[in-house]
Coordinates of C-alpha atoms in Angstrom, one line a residue:
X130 CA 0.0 0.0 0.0
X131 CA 2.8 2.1 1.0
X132 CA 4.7 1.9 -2.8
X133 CA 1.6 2.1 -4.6
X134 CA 0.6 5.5 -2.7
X135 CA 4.2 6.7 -3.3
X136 CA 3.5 6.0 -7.0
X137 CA 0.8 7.8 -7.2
X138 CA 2.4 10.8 -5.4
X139 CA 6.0 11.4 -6.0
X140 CA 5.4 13.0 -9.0
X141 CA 2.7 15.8 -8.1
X142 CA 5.4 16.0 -5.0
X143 CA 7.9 17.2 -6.9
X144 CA 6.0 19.3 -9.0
X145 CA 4.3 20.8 -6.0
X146 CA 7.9 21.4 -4.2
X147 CA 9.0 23.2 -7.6
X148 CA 6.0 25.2 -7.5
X149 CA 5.2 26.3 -4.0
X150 CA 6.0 29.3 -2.4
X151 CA 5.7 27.9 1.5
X152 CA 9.0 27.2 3.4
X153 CA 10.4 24.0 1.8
X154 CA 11.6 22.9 5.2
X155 CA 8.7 23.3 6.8
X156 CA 7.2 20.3 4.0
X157 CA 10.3 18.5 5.0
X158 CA 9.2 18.9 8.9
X159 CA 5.3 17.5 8.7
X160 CA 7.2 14.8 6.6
X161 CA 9.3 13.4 8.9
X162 CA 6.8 13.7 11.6
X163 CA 3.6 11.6 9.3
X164 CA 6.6 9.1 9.0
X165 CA 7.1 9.2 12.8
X166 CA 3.5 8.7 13.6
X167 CA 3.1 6.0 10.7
X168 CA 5.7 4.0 12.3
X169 CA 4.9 4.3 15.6
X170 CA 1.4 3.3 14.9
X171 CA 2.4 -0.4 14.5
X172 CA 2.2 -0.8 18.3
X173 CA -1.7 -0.1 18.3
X174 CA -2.3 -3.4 15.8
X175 CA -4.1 -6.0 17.9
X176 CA -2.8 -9.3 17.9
X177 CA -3.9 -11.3 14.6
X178 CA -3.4 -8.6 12.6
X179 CA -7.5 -8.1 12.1
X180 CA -6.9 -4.0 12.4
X181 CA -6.6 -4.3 8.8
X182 CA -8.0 -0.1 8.3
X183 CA -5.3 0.9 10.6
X184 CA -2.9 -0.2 9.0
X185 CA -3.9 0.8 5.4
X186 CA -4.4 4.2 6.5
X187 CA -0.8 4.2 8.0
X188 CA 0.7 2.8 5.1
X189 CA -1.0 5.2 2.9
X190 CA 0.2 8.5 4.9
X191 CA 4.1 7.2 5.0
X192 CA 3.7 6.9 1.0
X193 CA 2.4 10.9 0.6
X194 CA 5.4 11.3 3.5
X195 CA 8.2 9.5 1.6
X196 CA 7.2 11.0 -1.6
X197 CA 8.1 14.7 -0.5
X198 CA 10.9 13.9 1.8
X199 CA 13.1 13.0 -1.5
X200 CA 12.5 16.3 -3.3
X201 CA 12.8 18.3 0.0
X202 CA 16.3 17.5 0.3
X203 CA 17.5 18.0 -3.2
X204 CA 15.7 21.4 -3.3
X205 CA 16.9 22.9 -0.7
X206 CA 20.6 21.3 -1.5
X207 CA 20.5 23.3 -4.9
X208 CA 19.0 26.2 -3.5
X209 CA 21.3 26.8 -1.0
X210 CA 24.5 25.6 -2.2
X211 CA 23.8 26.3 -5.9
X212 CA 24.2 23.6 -9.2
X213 CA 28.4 24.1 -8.6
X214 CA 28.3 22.8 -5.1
X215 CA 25.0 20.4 -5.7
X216 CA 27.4 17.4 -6.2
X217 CA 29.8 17.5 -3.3
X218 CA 27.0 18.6 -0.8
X219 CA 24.3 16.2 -2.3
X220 CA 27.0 13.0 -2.1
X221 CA 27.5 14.3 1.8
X222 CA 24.0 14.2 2.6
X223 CA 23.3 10.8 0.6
X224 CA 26.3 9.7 2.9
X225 CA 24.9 10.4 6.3
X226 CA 21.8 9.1 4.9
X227 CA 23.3 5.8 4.6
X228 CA 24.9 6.4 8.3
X229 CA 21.5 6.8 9.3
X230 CA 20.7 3.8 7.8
X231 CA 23.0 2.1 9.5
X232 CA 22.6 3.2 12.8
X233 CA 19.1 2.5 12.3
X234 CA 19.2 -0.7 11.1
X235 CA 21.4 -1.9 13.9
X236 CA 19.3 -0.1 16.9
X237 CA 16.1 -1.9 15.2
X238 CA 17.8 -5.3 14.6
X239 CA 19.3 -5.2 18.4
X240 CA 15.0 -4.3 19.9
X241 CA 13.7 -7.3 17.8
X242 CA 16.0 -9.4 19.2
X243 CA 15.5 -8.1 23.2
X244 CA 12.1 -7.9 22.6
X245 CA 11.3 -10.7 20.3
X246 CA 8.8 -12.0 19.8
X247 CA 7.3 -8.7 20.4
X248 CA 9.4 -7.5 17.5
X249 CA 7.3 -4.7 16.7
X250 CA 8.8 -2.7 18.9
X251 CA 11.3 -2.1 16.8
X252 CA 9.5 0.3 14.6
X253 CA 9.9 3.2 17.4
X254 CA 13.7 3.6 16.7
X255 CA 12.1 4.2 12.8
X256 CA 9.3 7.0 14.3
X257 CA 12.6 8.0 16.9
X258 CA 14.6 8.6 14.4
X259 CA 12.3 10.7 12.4
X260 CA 11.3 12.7 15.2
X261 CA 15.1 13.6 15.8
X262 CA 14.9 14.6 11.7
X263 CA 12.2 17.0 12.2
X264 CA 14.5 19.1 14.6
X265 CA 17.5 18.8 12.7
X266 CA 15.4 20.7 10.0
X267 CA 15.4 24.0 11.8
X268 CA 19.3 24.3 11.2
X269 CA 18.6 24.1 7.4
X270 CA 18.8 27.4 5.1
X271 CA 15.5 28.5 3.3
X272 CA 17.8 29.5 -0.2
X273 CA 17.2 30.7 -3.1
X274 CA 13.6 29.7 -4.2
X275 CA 13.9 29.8 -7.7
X276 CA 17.3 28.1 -7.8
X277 CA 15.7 25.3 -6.1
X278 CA 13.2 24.3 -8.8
X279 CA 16.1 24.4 -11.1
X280 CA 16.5 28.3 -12.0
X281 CA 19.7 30.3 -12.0
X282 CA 18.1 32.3 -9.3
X283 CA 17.4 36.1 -8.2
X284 CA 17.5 37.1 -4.9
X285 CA 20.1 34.3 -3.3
X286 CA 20.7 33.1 0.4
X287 CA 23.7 31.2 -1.3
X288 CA 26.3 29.2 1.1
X289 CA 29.7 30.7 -0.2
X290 CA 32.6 27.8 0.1
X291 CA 35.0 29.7 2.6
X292 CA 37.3 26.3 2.9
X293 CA 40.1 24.3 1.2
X294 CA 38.5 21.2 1.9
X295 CA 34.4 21.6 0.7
X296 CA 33.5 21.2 4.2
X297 CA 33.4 25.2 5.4
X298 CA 30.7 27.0 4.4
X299 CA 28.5 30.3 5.3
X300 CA 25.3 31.7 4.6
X301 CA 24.7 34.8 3.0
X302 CA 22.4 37.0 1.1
X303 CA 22.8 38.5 -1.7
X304 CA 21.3 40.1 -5.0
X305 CA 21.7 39.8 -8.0
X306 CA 22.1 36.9 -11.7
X307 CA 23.9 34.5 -10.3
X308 CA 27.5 33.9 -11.4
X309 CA 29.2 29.9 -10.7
X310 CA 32.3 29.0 -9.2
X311 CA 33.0 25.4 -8.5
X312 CA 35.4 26.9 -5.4
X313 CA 33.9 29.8 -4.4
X314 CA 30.1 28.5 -3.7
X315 CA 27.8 30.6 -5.5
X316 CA 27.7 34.4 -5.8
X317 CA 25.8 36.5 -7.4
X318 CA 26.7 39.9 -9.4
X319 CA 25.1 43.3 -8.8
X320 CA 23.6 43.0 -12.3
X321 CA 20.4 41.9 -12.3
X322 CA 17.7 43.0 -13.7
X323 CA 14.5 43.2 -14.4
X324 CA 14.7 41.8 -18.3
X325 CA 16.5 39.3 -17.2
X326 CA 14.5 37.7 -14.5
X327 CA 11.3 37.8 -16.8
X328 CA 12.6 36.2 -19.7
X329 CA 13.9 33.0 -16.9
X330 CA 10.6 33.0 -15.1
X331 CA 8.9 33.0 -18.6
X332 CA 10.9 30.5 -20.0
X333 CA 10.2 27.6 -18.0
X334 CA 10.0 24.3 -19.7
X335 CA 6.8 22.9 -20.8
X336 CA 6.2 19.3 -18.9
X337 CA 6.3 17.9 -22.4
X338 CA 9.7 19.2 -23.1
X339 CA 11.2 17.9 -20.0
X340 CA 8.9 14.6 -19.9
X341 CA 9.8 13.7 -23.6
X342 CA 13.7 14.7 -23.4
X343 CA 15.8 11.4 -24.5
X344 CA 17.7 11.5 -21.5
X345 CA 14.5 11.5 -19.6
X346 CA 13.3 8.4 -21.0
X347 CA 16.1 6.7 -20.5
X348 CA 17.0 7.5 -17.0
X349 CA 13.2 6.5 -16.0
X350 CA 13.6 3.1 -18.1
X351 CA 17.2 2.0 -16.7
X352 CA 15.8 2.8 -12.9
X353 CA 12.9 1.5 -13.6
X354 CA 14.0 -2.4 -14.9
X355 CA 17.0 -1.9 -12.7
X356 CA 14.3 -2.3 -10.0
X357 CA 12.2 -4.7 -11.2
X358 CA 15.1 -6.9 -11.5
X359 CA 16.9 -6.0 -7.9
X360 CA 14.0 -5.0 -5.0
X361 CA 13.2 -8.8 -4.9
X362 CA 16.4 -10.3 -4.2
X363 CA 16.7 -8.9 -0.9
X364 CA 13.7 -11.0 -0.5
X365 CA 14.8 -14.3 -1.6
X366 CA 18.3 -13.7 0.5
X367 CA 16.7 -13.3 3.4
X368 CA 14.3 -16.3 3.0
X369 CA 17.5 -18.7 1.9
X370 CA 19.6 -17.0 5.0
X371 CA 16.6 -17.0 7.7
X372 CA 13.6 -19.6 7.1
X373 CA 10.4 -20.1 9.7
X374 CA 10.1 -22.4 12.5
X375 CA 8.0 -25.3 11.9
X376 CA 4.9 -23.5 13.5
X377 CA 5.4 -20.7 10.1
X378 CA 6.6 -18.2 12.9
X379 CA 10.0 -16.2 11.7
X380 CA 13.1 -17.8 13.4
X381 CA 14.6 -15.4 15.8
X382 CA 17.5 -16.3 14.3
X383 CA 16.6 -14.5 11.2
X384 CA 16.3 -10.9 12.9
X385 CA 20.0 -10.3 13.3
X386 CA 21.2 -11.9 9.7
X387 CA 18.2 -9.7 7.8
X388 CA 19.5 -6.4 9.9
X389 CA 22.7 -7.9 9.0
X390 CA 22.4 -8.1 5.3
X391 CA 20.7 -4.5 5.8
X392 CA 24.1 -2.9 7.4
X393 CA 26.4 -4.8 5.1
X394 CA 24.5 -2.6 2.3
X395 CA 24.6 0.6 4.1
X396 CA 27.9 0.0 4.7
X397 CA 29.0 -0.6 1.5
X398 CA 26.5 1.9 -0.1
X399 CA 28.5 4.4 2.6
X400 CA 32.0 3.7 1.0
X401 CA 30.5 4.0 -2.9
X402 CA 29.0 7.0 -1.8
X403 CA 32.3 8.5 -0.8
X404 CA 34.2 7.0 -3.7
X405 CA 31.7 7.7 -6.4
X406 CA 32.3 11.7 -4.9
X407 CA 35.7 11.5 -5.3
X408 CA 36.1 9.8 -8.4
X409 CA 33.4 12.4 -9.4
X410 CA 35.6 15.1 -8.2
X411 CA 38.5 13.5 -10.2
X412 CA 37.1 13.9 -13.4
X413 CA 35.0 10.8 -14.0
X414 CA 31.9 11.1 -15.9
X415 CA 28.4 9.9 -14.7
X416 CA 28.3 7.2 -17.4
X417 CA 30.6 5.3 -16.4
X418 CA 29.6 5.1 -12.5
X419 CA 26.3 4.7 -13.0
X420 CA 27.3 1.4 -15.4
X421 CA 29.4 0.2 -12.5
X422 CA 26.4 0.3 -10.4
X423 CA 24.3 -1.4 -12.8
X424 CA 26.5 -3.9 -13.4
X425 CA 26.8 -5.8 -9.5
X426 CA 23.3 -6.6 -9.8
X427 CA 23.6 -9.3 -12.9
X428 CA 26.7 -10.8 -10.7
X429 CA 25.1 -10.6 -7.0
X430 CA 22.5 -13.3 -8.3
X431 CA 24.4 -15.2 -10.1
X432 CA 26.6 -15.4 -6.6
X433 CA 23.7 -16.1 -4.3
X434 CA 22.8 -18.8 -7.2
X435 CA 26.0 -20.6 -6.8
X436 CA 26.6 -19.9 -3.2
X437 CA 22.4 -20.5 -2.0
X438 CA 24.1 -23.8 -0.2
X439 CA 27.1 -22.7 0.7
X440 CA 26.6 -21.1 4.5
X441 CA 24.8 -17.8 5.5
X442 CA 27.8 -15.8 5.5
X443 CA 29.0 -16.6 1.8
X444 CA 25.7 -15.6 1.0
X445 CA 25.8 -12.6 3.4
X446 CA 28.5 -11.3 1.6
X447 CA 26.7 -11.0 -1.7
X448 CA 25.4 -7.6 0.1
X449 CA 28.6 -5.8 -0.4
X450 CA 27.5 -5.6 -4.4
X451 CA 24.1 -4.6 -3.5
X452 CA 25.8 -1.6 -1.7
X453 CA 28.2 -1.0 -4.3
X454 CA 25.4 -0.7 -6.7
X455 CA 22.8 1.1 -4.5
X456 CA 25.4 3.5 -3.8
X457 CA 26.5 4.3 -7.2
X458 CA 22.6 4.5 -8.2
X459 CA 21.5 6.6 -5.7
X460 CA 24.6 8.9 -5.8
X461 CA 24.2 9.4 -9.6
X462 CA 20.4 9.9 -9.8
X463 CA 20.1 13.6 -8.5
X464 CA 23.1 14.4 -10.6
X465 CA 21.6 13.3 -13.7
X466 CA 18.5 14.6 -12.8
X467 CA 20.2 17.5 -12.2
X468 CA 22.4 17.6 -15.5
X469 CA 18.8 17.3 -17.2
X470 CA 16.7 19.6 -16.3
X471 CA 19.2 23.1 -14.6
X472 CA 17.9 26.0 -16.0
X473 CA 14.2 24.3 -16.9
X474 CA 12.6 25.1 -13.5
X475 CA 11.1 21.3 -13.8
X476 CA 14.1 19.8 -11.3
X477 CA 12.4 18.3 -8.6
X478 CA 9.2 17.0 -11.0
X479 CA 11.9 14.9 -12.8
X480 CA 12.8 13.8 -9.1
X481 CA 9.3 12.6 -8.5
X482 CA 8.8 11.2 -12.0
X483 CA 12.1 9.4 -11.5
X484 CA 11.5 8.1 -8.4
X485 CA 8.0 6.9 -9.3
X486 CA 8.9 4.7 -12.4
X487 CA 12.1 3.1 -9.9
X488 CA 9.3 2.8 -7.4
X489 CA 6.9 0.6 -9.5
X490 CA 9.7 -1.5 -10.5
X491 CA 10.9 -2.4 -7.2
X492 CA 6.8 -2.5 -6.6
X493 CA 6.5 -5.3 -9.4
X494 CA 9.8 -7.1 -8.7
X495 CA 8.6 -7.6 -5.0
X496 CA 5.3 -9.1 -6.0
X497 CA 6.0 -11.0 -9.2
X498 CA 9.1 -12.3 -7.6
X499 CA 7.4 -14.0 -4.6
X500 CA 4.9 -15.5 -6.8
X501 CA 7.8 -16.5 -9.1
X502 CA 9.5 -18.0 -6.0
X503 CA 5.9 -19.6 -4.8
X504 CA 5.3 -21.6 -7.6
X505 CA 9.0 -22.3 -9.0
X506 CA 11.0 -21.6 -6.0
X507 CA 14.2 -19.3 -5.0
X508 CA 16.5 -20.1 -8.0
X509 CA 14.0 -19.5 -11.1
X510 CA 13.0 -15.8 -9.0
X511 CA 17.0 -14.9 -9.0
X512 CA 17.4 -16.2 -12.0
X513 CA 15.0 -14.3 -14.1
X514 CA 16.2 -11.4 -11.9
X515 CA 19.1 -11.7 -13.3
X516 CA 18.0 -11.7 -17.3
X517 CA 16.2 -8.7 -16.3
X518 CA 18.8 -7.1 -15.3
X519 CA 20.7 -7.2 -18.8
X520 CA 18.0 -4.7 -19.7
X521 CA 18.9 -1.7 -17.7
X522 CA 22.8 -2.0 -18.6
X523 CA 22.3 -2.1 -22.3
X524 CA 19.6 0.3 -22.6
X525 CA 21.6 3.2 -20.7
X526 CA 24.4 2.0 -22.4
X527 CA 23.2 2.1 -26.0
X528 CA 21.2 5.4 -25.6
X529 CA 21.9 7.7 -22.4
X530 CA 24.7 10.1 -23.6
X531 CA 27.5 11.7 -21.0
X532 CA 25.7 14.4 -18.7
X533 CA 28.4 15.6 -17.1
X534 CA 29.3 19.0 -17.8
X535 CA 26.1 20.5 -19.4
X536 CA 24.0 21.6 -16.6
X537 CA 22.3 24.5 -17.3
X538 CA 23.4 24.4 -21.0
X539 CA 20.5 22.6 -22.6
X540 CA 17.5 24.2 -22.0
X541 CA 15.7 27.0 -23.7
X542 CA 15.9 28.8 -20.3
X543 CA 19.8 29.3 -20.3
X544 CA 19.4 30.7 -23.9
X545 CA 16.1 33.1 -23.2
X546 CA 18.4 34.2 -19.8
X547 CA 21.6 34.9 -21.3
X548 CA 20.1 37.2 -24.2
X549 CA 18.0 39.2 -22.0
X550 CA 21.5 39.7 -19.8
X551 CA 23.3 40.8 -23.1
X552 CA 20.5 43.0 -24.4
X553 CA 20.2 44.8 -21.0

């Protein structure tokens, strides 16, 4: 209920998070907090699982949460950092994300196992953790509303890059077109005017212009049977690593090697995070990353194929290219995104869409997988998971062209801008 909602919804998220003129953090706040009362709400199921409306209704309002938490972040990333800094401070907060994660994961997977079989208690570290969120948002800066639908921006609360190292930076407010620099955050000149931010707020991309663009396409297809092949074998690992007891009831044995499997992924997805930055930072293009993400997913089943009766910790270890793979994905996706669309004010819709069409396929993998595995068993589900995932890696690498380096550059909005600059 939870994915199908988010479906439904991430898209009219982002576009409403583009749109809006209310405090973007403030979205990000009630977020976090429907996600901490969703979570929480577990504890009043009754026994037998017959409050079947309660829990619908829950799931439901953590989809509409989820779906506006993912454009919240990257909006007000660009808006107060700017598309020069987007990468370096984007990769940091996808990093702690995945510390989180971790943390998370490990607190949960330690109250299942105190309380078990009560295990449900270990949603409230989940509605803890987002309560913790909600404060943390107060310390975020509003930025530049325009730059964070994907405009160059007018009147800028910009974060100016006072360090050596990327990790020093200051708020400020300023006025004016903006002007990059990958080193000194983003500043704006005292030449703005009034020409100039017309012809940027007029020229903001039609949905069809930004829905049809190739790279659009293709990014939504490659995510899209990239999770229809992956989101299931998480699934199938834990069932081969964890079982039931002979009563149907979930080993307790399982609990720590699912939260486990769960960290190892973090983990990894923590260290591809901070390589993917660097290597970013070094001059590597998206392309290739993102096909080095795509590619752990055809070898991870193949590997939990050949090692499904080898021990739970070979097959443990088949986690570490799930995090390699998840980390490269997720680093990647906002910086396509944001390759795509800079200068189109349609940034965060192309979030949503994104998100949506990887959401359905990790939707179907999870449902057609377990029926595949149902009537045909673990092996046949991994292995079409692993044909399926052949699709993703040819089709991005037959038709998505190198983004890197053109932000801003191809969209009718950096044209219309720069003229009316000139002819002012």
């Amino acid at each position: 209920m939870m994915g199908f909602t988010a479906l439904l919804t991430q898209t009219i998220a982002g576009d409403i998070i583009d749109k809006t003129t209310f405090d973007r953090r403030k979205f990000l706040a009630m977020a976090a907090l429907m996600t901490a009362f969703s979570a929480s709400a577990i504890l009043f199921v009754q026994e037998g699982n017959v409050d079947h409306a309660l829990m619908y209704v829950t799931k439901i309002i953590e989809g509409v949460s989820s779906s506006f938490i993912g454009p919240c972040v990257a909006a007000l990333t660009l808006a107060s950092f700017g598309p020069d800094s987007f990468d370096e401070v984007m990769a940091s907060n996808i990093l702690w994300g995945h510390v989180g994660s971790i943390v998370s994961a490990v607190l949960a997977g330690l109250t299942a196992w105190i309380t078990y079989p009560n295990i449900r208690y270990c949603f409230l570290v989940i509605g803890f953790s987002a309560l913790l969120a909600v404060v943390g948002v107060k310390l975020l800066p509003e930025g530049d509303v325009l730059m964070g639908r994907g405009l160059k921006g007018n009147s800028t609360k910009v974060a100016v890059h006072s360090g050596d190292d990327g990790d020093d930076y200051a708020n400020m407010e300023v006025q004016g077109t903006t002007s990059w620099s990958s080193t000194q955050g983003n500043i704006a000149s005292p030449k703005c005017t009034s020409n100039s931010v017309a012809a940027e707020e007029n020229a903001i991309s039609s949905y069809w212009e930004i829905f049809s663009d190739r790279k659009t396409v293709v990014l939504c297809f490659t995510g899209f049977f990239f999770h229809f092949a992956n989101a299931n074998v998480l699934l199938v690992l834990g069932e081969l690593m964890g079982g039931d007891n002979e009563d149907g009831t979930t080993k307790r044995s399982a609990i720590p090697l699912i939260a486990g499997a769960i960290v190892l992924a973090q983990f990894t997805m923590s260290g591809a995070t901070f390589a993917g930055d660097k290597m970013t930072k070094g001059g590597w293009g998206r392309k290739p990353l993102f096909m080095a993400g795509l590619l752990t997913l055809p070898l991870r089943c193949f590997l939990i194929i050949f090692w499904k009766d080898a021990g739970e910790a070979w097959l443990l270890s088949t986690q570490i290219l799930d995090g390699v793979g998840g980390g490269f994905f997720g680093l990647l996706h906002p910086y396509l995104v944001a390759d795509i669309t800079f200068g189109s004010g349609r940034f965060n819709v192309i979030m949503g869409l994104t998100a949506s069409c990887f959401g359905l396929g990790g939707t179907l993998s999870n449902l057609l997988g377990q029926m595949v595995v149902e009537k045909y068993g673990h092996v046949a589900s991994l292995t079409g998971s692993m044909f399926l995932s052949v699709i993703p890696i040819v089709l991005f690498a037959l038709a998505m062209p190198e983004t890197a380096g053109s932000r801003g550059k191809n969209t009718k909005s950096a044209v219309l801008v720069e003229a009316a600059g000139v002819s002012a």
